[in-house]
mmCIF file of C-alpha atoms and ligand atoms in Angstrom:
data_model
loop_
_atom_site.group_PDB
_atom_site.id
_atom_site.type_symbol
_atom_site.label_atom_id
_atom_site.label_comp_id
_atom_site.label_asym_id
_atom_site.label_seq_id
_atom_site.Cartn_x
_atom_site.Cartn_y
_atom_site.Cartn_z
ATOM 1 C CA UNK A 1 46.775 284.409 207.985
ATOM 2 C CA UNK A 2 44.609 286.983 206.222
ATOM 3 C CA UNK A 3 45.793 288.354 202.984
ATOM 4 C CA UNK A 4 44.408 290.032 200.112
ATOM 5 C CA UNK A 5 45.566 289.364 196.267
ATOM 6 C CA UNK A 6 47.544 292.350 194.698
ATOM 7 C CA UNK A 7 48.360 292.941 190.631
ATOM 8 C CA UNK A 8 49.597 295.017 188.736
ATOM 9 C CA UNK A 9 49.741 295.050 185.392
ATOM 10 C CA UNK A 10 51.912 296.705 182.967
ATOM 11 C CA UNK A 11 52.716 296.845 178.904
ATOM 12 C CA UNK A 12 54.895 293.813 178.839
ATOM 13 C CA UNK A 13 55.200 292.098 182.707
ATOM 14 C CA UNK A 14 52.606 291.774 185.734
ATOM 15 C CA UNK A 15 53.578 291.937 189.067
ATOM 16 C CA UNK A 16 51.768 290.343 191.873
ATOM 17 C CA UNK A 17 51.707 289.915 195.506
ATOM 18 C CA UNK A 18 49.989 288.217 198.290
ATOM 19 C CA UNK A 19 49.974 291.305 200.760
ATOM 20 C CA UNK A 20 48.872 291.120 204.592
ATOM 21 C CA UNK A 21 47.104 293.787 206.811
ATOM 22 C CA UNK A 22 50.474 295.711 207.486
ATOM 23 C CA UNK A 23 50.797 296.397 204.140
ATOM 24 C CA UNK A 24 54.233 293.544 204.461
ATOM 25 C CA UNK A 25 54.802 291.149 201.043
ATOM 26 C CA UNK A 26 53.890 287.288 201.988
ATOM 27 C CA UNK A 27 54.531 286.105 198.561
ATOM 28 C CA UNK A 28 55.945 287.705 195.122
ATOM 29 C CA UNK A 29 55.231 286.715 191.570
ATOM 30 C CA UNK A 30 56.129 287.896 188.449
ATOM 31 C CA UNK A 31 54.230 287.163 184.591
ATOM 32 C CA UNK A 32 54.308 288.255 181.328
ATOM 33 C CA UNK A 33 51.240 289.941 180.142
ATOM 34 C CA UNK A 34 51.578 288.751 176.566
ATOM 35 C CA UNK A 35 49.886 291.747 174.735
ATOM 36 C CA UNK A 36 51.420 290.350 171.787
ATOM 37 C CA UNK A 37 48.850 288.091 171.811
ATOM 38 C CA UNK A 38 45.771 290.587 171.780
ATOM 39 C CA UNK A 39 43.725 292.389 174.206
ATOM 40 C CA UNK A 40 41.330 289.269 175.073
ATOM 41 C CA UNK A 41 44.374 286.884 175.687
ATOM 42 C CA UNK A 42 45.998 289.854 177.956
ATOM 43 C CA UNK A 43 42.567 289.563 180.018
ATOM 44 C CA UNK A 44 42.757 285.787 180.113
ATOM 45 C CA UNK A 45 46.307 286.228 181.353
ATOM 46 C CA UNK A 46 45.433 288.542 184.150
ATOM 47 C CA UNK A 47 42.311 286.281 185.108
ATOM 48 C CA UNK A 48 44.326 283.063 184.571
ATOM 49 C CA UNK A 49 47.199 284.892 186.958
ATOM 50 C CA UNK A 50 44.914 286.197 190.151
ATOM 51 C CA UNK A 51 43.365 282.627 189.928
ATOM 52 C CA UNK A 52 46.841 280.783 190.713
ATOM 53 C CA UNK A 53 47.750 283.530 193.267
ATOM 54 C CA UNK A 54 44.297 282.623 194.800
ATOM 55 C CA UNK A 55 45.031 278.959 195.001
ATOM 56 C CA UNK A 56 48.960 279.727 196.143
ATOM 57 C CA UNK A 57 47.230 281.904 198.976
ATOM 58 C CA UNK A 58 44.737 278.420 200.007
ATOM 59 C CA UNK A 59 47.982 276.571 199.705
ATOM 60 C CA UNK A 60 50.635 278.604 202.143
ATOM 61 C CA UNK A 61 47.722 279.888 204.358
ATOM 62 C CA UNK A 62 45.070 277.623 203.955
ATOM 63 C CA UNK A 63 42.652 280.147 203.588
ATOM 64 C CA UNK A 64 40.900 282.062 200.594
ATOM 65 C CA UNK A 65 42.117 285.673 200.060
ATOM 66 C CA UNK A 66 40.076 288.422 201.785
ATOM 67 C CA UNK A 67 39.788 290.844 198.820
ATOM 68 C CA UNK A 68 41.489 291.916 195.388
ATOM 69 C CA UNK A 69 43.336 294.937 194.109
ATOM 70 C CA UNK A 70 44.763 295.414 190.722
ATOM 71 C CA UNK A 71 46.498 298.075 189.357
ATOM 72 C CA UNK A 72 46.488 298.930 185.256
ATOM 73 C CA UNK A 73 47.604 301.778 183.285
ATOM 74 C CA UNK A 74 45.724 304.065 180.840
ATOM 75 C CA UNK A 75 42.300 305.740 181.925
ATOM 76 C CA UNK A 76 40.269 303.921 184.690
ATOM 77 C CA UNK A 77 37.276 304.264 186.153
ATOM 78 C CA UNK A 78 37.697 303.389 189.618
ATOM 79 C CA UNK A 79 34.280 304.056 191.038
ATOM 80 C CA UNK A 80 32.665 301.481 188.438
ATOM 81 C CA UNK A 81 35.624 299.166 188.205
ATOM 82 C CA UNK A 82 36.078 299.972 184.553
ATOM 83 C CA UNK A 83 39.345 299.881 182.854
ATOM 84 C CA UNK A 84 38.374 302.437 179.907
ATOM 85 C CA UNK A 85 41.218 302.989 177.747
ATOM 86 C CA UNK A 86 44.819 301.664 177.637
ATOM 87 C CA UNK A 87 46.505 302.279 174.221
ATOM 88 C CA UNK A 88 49.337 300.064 175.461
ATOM 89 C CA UNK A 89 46.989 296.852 176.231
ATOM 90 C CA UNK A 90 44.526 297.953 173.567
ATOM 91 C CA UNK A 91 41.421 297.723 175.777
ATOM 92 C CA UNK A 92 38.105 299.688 175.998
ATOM 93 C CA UNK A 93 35.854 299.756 178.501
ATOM 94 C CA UNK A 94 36.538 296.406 180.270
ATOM 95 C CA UNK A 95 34.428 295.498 182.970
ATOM 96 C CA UNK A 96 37.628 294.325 185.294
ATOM 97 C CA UNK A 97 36.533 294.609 188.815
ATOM 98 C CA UNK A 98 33.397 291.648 187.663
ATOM 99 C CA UNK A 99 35.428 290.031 185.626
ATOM 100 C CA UNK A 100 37.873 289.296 188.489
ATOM 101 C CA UNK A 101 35.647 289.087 190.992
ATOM 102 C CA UNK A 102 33.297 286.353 188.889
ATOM 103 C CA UNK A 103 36.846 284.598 188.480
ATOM 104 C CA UNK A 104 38.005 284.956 192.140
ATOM 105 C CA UNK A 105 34.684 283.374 193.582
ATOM 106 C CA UNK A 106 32.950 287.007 194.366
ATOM 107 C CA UNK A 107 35.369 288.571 196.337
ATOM 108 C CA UNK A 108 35.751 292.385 196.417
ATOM 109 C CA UNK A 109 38.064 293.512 194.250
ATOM 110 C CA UNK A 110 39.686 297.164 193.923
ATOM 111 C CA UNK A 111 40.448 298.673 190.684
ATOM 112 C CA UNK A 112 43.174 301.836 190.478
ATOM 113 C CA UNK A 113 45.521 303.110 188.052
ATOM 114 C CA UNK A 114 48.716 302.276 187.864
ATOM 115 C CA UNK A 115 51.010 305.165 188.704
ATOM 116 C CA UNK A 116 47.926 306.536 191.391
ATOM 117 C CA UNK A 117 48.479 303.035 192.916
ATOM 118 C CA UNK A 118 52.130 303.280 193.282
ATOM 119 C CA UNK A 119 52.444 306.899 194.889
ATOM 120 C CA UNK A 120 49.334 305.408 197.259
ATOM 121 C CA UNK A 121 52.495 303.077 198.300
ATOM 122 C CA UNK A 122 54.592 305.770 198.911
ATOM 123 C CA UNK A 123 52.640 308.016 200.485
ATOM 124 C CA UNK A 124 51.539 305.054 203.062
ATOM 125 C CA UNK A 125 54.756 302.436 203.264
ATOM 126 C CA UNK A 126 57.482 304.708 201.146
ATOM 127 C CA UNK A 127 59.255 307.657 200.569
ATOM 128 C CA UNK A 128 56.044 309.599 201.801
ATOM 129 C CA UNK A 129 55.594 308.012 204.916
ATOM 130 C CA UNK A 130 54.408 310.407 207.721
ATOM 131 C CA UNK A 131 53.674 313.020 205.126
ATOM 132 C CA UNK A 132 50.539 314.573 205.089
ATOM 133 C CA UNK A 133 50.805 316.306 201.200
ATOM 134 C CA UNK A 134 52.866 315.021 198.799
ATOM 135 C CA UNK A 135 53.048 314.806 195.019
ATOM 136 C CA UNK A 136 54.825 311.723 193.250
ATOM 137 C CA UNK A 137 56.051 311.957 190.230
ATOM 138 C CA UNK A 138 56.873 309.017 187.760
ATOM 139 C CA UNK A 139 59.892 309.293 184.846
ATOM 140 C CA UNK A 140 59.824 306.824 182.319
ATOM 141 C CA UNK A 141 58.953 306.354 178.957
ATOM 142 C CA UNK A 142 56.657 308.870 180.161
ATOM 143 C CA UNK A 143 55.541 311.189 183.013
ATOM 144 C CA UNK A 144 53.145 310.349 185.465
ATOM 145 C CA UNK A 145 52.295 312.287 188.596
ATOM 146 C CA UNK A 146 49.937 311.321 192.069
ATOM 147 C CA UNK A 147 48.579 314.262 194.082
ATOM 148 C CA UNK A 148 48.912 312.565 198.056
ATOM 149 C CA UNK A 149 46.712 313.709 200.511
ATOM 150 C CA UNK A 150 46.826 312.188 204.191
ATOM 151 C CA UNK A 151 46.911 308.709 202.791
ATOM 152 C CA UNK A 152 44.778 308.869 199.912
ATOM 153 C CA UNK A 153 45.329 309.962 196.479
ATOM 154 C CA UNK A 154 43.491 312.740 194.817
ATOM 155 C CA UNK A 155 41.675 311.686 191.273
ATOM 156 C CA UNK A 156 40.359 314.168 190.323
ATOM 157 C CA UNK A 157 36.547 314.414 189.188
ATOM 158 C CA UNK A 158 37.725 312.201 185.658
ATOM 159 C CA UNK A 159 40.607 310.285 186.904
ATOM 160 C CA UNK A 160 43.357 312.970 185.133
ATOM 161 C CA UNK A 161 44.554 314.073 188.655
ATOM 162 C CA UNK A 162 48.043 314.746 188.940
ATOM 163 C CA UNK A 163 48.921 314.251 185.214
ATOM 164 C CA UNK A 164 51.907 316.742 185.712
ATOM 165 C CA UNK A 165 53.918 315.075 182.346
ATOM 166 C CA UNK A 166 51.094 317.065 180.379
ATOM 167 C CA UNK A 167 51.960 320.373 182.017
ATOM 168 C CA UNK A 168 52.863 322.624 179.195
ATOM 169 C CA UNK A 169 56.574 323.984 180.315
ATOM 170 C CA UNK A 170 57.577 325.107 176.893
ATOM 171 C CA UNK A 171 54.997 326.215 174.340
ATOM 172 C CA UNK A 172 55.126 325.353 170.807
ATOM 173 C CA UNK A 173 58.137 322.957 172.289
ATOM 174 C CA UNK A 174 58.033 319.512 170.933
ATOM 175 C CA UNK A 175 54.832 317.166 169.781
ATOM 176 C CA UNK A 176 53.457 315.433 172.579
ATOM 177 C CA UNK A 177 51.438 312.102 172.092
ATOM 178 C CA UNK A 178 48.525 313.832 174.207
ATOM 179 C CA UNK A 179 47.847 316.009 170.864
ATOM 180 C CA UNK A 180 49.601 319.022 172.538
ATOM 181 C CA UNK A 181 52.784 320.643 172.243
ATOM 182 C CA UNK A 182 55.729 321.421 175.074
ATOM 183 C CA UNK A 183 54.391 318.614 177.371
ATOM 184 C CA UNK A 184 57.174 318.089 179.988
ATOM 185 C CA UNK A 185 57.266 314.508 179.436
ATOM 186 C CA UNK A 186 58.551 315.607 175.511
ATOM 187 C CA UNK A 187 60.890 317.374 177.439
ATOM 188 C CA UNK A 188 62.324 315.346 180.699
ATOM 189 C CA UNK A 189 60.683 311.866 180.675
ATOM 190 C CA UNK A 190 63.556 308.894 180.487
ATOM 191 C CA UNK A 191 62.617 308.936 176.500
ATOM 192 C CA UNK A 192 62.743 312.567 176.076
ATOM 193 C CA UNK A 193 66.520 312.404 177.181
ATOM 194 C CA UNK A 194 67.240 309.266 175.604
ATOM 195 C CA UNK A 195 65.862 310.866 172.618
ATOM 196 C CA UNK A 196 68.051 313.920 173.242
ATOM 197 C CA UNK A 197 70.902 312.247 174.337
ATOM 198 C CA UNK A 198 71.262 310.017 171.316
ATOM 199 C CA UNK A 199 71.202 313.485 168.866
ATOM 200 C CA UNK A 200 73.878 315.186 170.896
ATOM 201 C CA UNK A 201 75.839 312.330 171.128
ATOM 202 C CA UNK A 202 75.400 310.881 167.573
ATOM 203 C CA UNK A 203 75.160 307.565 169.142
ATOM 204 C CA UNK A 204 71.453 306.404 167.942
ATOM 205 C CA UNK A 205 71.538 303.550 170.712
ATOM 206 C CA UNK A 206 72.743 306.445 173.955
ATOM 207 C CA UNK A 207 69.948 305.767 176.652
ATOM 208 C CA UNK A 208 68.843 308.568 179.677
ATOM 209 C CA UNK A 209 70.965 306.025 181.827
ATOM 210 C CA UNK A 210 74.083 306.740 178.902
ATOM 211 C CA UNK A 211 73.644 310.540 179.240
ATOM 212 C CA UNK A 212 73.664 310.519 183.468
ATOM 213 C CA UNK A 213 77.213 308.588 183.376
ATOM 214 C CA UNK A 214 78.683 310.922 180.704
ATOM 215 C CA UNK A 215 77.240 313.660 183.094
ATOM 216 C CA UNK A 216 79.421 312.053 185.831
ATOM 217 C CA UNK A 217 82.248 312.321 183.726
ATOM 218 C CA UNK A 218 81.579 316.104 182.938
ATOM 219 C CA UNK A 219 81.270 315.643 179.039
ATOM 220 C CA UNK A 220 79.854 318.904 178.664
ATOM 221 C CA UNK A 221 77.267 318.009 175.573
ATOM 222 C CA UNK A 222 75.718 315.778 178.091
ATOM 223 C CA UNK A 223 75.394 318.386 180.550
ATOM 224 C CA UNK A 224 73.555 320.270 178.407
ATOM 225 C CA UNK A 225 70.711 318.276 177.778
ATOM 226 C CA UNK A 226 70.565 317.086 181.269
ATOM 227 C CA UNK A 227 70.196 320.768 182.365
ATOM 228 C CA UNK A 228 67.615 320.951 179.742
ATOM 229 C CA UNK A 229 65.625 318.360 181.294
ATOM 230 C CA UNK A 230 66.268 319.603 184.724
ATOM 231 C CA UNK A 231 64.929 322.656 183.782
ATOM 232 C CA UNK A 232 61.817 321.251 182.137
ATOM 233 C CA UNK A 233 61.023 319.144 185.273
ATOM 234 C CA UNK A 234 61.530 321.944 187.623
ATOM 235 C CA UNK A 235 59.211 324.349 185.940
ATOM 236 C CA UNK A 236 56.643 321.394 186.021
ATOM 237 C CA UNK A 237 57.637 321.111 189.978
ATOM 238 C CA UNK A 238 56.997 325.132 190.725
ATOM 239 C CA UNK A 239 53.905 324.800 188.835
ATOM 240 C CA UNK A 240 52.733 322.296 191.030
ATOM 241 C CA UNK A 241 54.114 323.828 194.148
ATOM 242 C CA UNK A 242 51.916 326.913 193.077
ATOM 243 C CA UNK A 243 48.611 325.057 192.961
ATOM 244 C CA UNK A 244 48.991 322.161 195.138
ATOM 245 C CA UNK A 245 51.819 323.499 198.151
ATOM 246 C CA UNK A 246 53.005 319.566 198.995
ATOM 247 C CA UNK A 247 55.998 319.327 201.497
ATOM 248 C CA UNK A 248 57.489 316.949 199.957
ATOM 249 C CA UNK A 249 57.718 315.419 195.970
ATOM 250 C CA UNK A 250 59.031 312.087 195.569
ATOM 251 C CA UNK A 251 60.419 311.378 192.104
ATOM 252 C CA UNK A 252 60.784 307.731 190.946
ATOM 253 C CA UNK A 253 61.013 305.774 187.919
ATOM 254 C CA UNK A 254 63.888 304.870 185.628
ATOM 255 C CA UNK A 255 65.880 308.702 185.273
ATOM 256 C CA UNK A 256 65.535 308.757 188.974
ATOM 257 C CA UNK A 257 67.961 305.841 189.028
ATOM 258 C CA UNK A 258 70.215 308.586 187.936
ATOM 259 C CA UNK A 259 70.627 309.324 192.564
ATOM 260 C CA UNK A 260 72.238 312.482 193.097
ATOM 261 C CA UNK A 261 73.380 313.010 189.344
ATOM 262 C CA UNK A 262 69.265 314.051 189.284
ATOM 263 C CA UNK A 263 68.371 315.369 193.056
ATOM 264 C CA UNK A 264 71.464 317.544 193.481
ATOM 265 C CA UNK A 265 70.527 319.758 189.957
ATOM 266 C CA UNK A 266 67.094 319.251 190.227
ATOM 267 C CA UNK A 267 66.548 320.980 194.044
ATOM 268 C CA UNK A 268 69.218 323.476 193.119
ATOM 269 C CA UNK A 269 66.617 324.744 189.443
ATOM 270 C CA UNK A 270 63.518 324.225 191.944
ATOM 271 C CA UNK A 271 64.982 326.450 194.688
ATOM 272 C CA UNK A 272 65.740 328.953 192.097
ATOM 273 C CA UNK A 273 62.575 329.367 190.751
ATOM 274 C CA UNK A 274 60.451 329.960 194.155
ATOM 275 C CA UNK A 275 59.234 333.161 194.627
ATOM 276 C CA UNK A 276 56.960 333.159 197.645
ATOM 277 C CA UNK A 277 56.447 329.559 197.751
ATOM 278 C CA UNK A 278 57.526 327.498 200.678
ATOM 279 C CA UNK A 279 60.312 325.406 199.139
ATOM 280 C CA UNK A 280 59.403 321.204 198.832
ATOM 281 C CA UNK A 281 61.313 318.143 199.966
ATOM 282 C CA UNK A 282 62.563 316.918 196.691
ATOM 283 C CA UNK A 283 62.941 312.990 197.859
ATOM 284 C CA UNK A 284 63.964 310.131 195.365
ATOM 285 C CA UNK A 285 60.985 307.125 195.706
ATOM 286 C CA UNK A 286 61.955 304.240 197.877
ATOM 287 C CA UNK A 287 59.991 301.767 195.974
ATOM 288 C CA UNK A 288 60.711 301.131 192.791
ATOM 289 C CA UNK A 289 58.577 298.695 190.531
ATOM 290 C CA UNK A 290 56.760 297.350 193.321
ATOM 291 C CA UNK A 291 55.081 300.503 193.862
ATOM 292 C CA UNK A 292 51.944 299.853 192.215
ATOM 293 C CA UNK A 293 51.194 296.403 192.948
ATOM 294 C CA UNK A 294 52.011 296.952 196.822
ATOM 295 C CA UNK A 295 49.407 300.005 195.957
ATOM 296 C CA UNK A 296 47.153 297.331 194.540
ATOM 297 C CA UNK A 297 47.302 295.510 198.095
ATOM 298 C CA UNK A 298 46.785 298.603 200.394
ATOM 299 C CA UNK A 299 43.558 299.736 197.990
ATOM 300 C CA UNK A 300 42.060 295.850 198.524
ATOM 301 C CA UNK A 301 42.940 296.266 201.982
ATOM 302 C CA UNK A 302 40.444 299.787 202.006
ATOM 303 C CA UNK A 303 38.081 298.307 200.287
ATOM 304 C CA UNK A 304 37.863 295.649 203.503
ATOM 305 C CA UNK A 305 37.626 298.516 205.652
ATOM 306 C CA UNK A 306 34.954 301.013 204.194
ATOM 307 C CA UNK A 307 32.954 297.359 203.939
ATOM 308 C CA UNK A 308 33.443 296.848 207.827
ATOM 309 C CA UNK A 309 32.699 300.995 208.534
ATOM 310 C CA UNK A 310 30.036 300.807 205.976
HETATM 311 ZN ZN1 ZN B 401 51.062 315.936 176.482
#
């Protein structure tokens, strides 16, 4: 059986895989990072980690793995294999691709970025399947986005493609942690309407996932900030439609948990908005946390392939 090692790794839990050709799970595994204990540890984790997912691969298949992916957050240099920057992890400029590949006995290994690797997932064995442009977009603690294009995703020439949650939809709005102000993710990540949701309500503990029930219940205070978010995220979506005309945009993370209590609003302020635009699919992502480290697997897997064209 031929299988390639996939990771991801996020602020407080890894996920990892053992993925096959057809992009189909073999094996599942689950660790936390441990950031508590310091950048280098986190490293040792993650190197400690692909090594028994190596060995678990000898034992089920009896075979080595063919290649390496891993996904991280923060900025990444894919082209180099360099994980820059990740405020979360507290790295700079860590040589991951070697390290893991020195670890793994000098197998390729892929390096991508986190949310890029889990609309890559989408667009290829998700909610984007069949679809030629797409855009994903990622709510949680912040916003994320992934510019799809016929089964690849789109960089950009620094690795900031598709950062939609830094789309200014309301200037002078709130303080963003980019430096700026009026960011949409101030305005309609999961935090934002936690944060919201928790002044309206007076409850300090209220959650995003708080707000969308009392939505369902038609407290109108609720309503309000939901719409407010809506709002935000449409603007951010028209924007996007403007520059980048995708058919479809599949929104995922945790305030997409919300189901229709989200889509129904949120295609109703997007349709509004269009001028001369060609209205999008808005689509929830089919996913969930998964996304990134099957994304992980499918960008080993193209490393394997460019090798063989190459
Ligand atoms: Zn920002």
């Amino acid at each position: 059986m031929k299988y390639v090692i996939a990771l991801d790794v996020g602020g407080t839990g890894m996920k990892a895989a053992l993925v096959a050709q057809d992009g189909s799970v073999l094996f599942e595994a689950r660790r936390p990072t441990g950031r508590e204990h310091g950048p280098d540890a986190v490293v040792a984790t993650i190197l400690d980690f692909a090594a028994d997912l190596a060995q678990e691969g000898r034992t089920r298949f009896g075979a080595a793995p063919l290649a390496a992916g891993v996904a991280v957050p923060g900025t990444i240099d894919e082209k180099n294999g360099i994980a820059v920057f990740s405020a979360n992890l507290g790295w700079r400029d860590l040589p991951m691709r070697k390290l893991l590949g020195e670890r793994l006995g000098g197998i390729p290994v892929a390096l991508g970025h986190d949310v890029r690797s889990g609309g890559l997932a989408e667009g290829r064995v998700g909610a984007g399947q069949g679809v030629e442009r797409f855009l994903f977009i990622a709510l949680g603690t912040g916003i994320a986005g992934a510019i799809g294009i016929e089964g690849t995703i789109e960089a950009g020439a620094h690795g900031y493609g598709g950062e939609i949650g830094h789309v200014v939809v309301r200037p002078g709005g709130p303080q963003c942690g980019c430096g700026a102000r009026g960011c949409l993710e101030t305005l309609a990540s999961a935090s934002a309407v936690s944060r919201a949701w928790a002044g309206a309500s007076g409850d300090p503990e209220a959650d995003a996932a708080a707000c969308a029930s009392a939505v369902d219940a038609g407290d109108p205070r609720a309503l309000a900030v939901w719409q407010d978010a809506v709002d935000a995220l449409a603007d951010g979506i028209v924007l996007a439609q403007s520059l980048l005309d995708p058919s479809t945009v599949i929104v995922g993370g945790g305030l997409a948990e919300a189901g229709d209590t989200l889509f129904t609003p949120l295609r109703a302020a997007v349709t509004e908005r269009l001028t001369f635009q060609m209205p999008p699919k808005v689509v929830p992502a089919m996913l969930k946390d998964t996304a990134a480290s099957l994304g992980a697997g499918l960008l080993a897997w193209d490393l394997l392939s460019m090798e063989v064209t190459a």
